[in-house]
C-alpha cells in the first residue's frame, strides 16, 4: 500500500498529475498544461461505493457485491511508461492503469488491465480505458459525424451541466454515424456560473490559438465517450469500449486489457494539435508511415461489377501512359456457382469468376507487371451473401439471432470471427490468393455492414455479451497475421467508405478510404474533417466523375491527399487526357511535400466560399485554394514559412507562368495574392525557399 505520493507524467507542454492520498486512494489534478493549480479529484471513479456519476469501472464480484474500491499498491515509471497498480482492499481484484507519454508530441496513451483471483467469475459492466478530469472551465466539444457517403461532418457545441455521450453500437466497425475521435477545447475563463455574476467567456480556440485536446479510441468496435459537467463545473470524461450489452464475465487469473485511449494536447490551437497527431499516426499507427504512396487507379466507379479480363487489361496501358503506378481491381472478380455480378450474391466464395477472368488473377498481375504497374485487389473477408456456397456449407458461421428472421444489409451477413475456424477461413482466403498470385502487392479490405442482430452460435449462451469485444479481438488476430506474413502487401482500410477509421484498425493498414462520396465539392469537407486526425499520406482521395465537376478541380482536390483515380481512362477526351497527364506529373513533383509534410489548414470550407490549405516540407511548400462559390481574390496568409526568407511562388497544374518572389514575412502577413476564382475553380502553388 502506498501513501502520499505524487506521480507526474510530463510532456513538452502538458502534464498529467496523479496523487496518492493518505488513504492510498488515487486522485488526479486537472489534465492540461504544465502547471494546473486545480485541486485533485478521484482518478478512477468506480461504481457502487459513493460515486453517483458515470463510472469508469463497474464490477459485480464473485459474491454478488456490485461495488468496487481501489487503493494504490505500487507505482512504476520507466522511460515513457507509467504503471499504477491498484487493488480492491477487500477483494483480490486488481487494476493496472497504464499511461504512455510521448514527450515531443504531447500525446498520452491510456489503458487498463483488469484481473482478479476471486473464487469464480467477476462480471465487468463498465471498463473505461481512461476517465480523465479536465477541471473547471468553459468546454466546447467538436464531433465528427455523418452517415454513409457523408462522413466526418464537424459540429461543435458547448458542454453544459449533465452528460453528453458519443457512442457507437455497431460492433463490427467503429462507426458509420459518429467517429471514434473528437476535439475538446477549454476556454481560458475558469469561472463557473456559481462563482461569477457574469456568464463565462466564450471558448476561444482556433487553428492557431487556444487550449485544445484531441481524444481518439484505438478500437475498431463499439465505443462510448461520456462528457459530464459535474456540479461545481468540473468536466469528467469517461472513454473506452462501449459497455452497452457487453457485460464481460472475467474468469479468475485472466487479464482483460482495454484499448488505448489516445489524448493529445495543444495550447496553440487545432492546427498544431493535428500536426502532432499526424506525426503520431505516421510513426506509431499506420504501417510504413514515412514512405510515399503510389498513384492508384481503381476500377470501381468506372466499371462497378461489369468487366472482364480484356476490359481490365485494356485499362493498364492507358494507366501506365498517364503515369499511374498501381492498379486496384475492386469488387466483382470472384464467385463460381453464384458469380458476383452484383451485390446480391457470391460474397464468401473467393475464387476468381472464370466467366469474367478465364485465366484467373495471374493473367492480370502478369499483364500489369509487364508494364511495371503494381496490382491490388479488393476483399471483404468478414462477410457472406446468403446466396453463396460458403453460406450453403456453413450457415452456422453467421452472426445472427436464433429465431429471428435474418436482417440483411447490402444483402449480406457478418461472419462470426469469435470462432477460430472462421478466423482460419478468413485468413486462409487472403493467404491463398496472395501466395498464388505474388504479383498482388495491395489489398483493399472492405466491411460493408454492421451488427444489427448480435448473436453468436459459437459463444455460449451466458457469454453472448462478449460478442462485441471478442469479434474485434478476432478481427485483429486475422489482420495481424496478414501484416506479419505478407509484410510486402499494402492495405487500404475501407468500410463502406470511412467506417473503420480508428487508431487500432489503422495499425494494420497503410491508408484509409474516407468515403464513397467522391464529388470533389463534398469531398473538400470530408477531407477537412479527416485531416484533424489523419495525415494526407493515409487519406486516399480519388478523382472521379461524381458531381460532374471540372476535371482540374477534381484533380486539385485529390492532390491535397494521397491521390488516385477512379475513372474510365478510355472515355477521356484528348483534352481531358492532357489535364490528367499534367496533374499526375504535377503530383509527382509535390508528392513528398503533401505526403510527408506538415499541414496548415488556412481557410475552412465551413466558413466561406473559399477553402484552402498548405503543406510545408523542408524549404518547400504547396498551397491549395478551392472555390466553392464566387470567391474574391483576397490574399491568402500562408503559415509555417520563415519570415526572413525569400520564396519563389509558382502556380502549378496547370503552370500558367505566374511566378513571384516574395518574403516569408510578406506571405504570412500580407498574404499570397490569389486570383478571383469562379465556382469550382481551384489553384495550386508551389512555394520554394531561395
Ligand atoms: C464499398 C466501398 C467501395 C467499393 C464497394 C464495392 O462500398 O466503399 O469503395 O469497394 O464497396 O462493393
PDB file of N, CA and C in Angstrom, residues 77 93 134 314 404 421 428 490 524 574 588 675 690:
ATOM      1  N   UNK A  77       7.641   3.810 -12.914  1.00  0.00           N
ATOM      2  CA  UNK A  77       7.823   4.708 -14.063  1.00  0.00           C
ATOM      3  C   UNK A  77       9.141   4.358 -14.739  1.00  0.00           C
ATOM      4  N   UNK A  93      -8.980  -8.266  -6.462  1.00  0.00           N
ATOM      5  CA  UNK A  93      -9.417  -7.676  -7.730  1.00  0.00           C
ATOM      6  C   UNK A  93      -8.412  -6.571  -8.049  1.00  0.00           C
ATOM      7  N   UNK A 134     -10.907  17.243 -16.321  1.00  0.00           N
ATOM      8  CA  UNK A 134     -10.323  18.408 -17.005  1.00  0.00           C
ATOM      9  C   UNK A 134     -10.485  19.692 -16.198  1.00  0.00           C
ATOM     10  N   UNK A 314      -7.136  -3.771 -70.674  1.00  0.00           N
ATOM     11  CA  UNK A 314      -7.119  -2.600 -71.561  1.00  0.00           C
ATOM     12  C   UNK A 314      -6.901  -1.305 -70.770  1.00  0.00           C
ATOM     13  N   UNK A 404     -34.971 -15.400 -35.171  1.00  0.00           N
ATOM     14  CA  UNK A 404     -35.316 -14.112 -35.805  1.00  0.00           C
ATOM     15  C   UNK A 404     -34.990 -14.209 -37.287  1.00  0.00           C
ATOM     16  N   UNK A 421     -12.361 -21.236 -36.205  1.00  0.00           N
ATOM     17  CA  UNK A 421     -12.473 -21.842 -37.547  1.00  0.00           C
ATOM     18  C   UNK A 421     -12.781 -20.771 -38.593  1.00  0.00           C
ATOM     19  N   UNK A 428      -7.260 -17.659 -44.398  1.00  0.00           N
ATOM     20  CA  UNK A 428      -6.914 -18.612 -45.460  1.00  0.00           C
ATOM     21  C   UNK A 428      -7.205 -18.076 -46.854  1.00  0.00           C
ATOM     22  N   UNK A 490       0.568  -3.942 -49.178  1.00  0.00           N
ATOM     23  CA  UNK A 490      -0.009  -2.754 -48.540  1.00  0.00           C
ATOM     24  C   UNK A 490      -1.516  -2.944 -48.378  1.00  0.00           C
ATOM     25  N   UNK A 524     -14.195  18.004 -50.202  1.00  0.00           N
ATOM     26  CA  UNK A 524     -13.398  19.033 -49.517  1.00  0.00           C
ATOM     27  C   UNK A 524     -13.746  19.040 -48.022  1.00  0.00           C
ATOM     28  N   UNK A 574      -9.268  13.820 -75.611  1.00  0.00           N
ATOM     29  CA  UNK A 574      -7.855  14.193 -75.751  1.00  0.00           C
ATOM     30  C   UNK A 574      -7.475  15.263 -74.737  1.00  0.00           C
ATOM     31  N   UNK A 588       3.510  14.174 -58.822  1.00  0.00           N
ATOM     32  CA  UNK A 588       4.795  13.516 -58.537  1.00  0.00           C
ATOM     33  C   UNK A 588       5.825  14.532 -58.042  1.00  0.00           C
ATOM     34  N   UNK A 675      -5.922  34.797 -57.399  1.00  0.00           N
ATOM     35  CA  UNK A 675      -6.875  35.383 -58.359  1.00  0.00           C
ATOM     36  C   UNK A 675      -8.318  35.138 -57.915  1.00  0.00           C
ATOM     37  N   UNK A 690      14.379  30.284 -51.297  1.00  0.00           N
ATOM     38  CA  UNK A 690      15.532  30.634 -52.160  1.00  0.00           C
ATOM     39  C   UNK A 690      16.834  30.487 -51.400  1.00  0.00           C
TER      40      UNK A 690
END
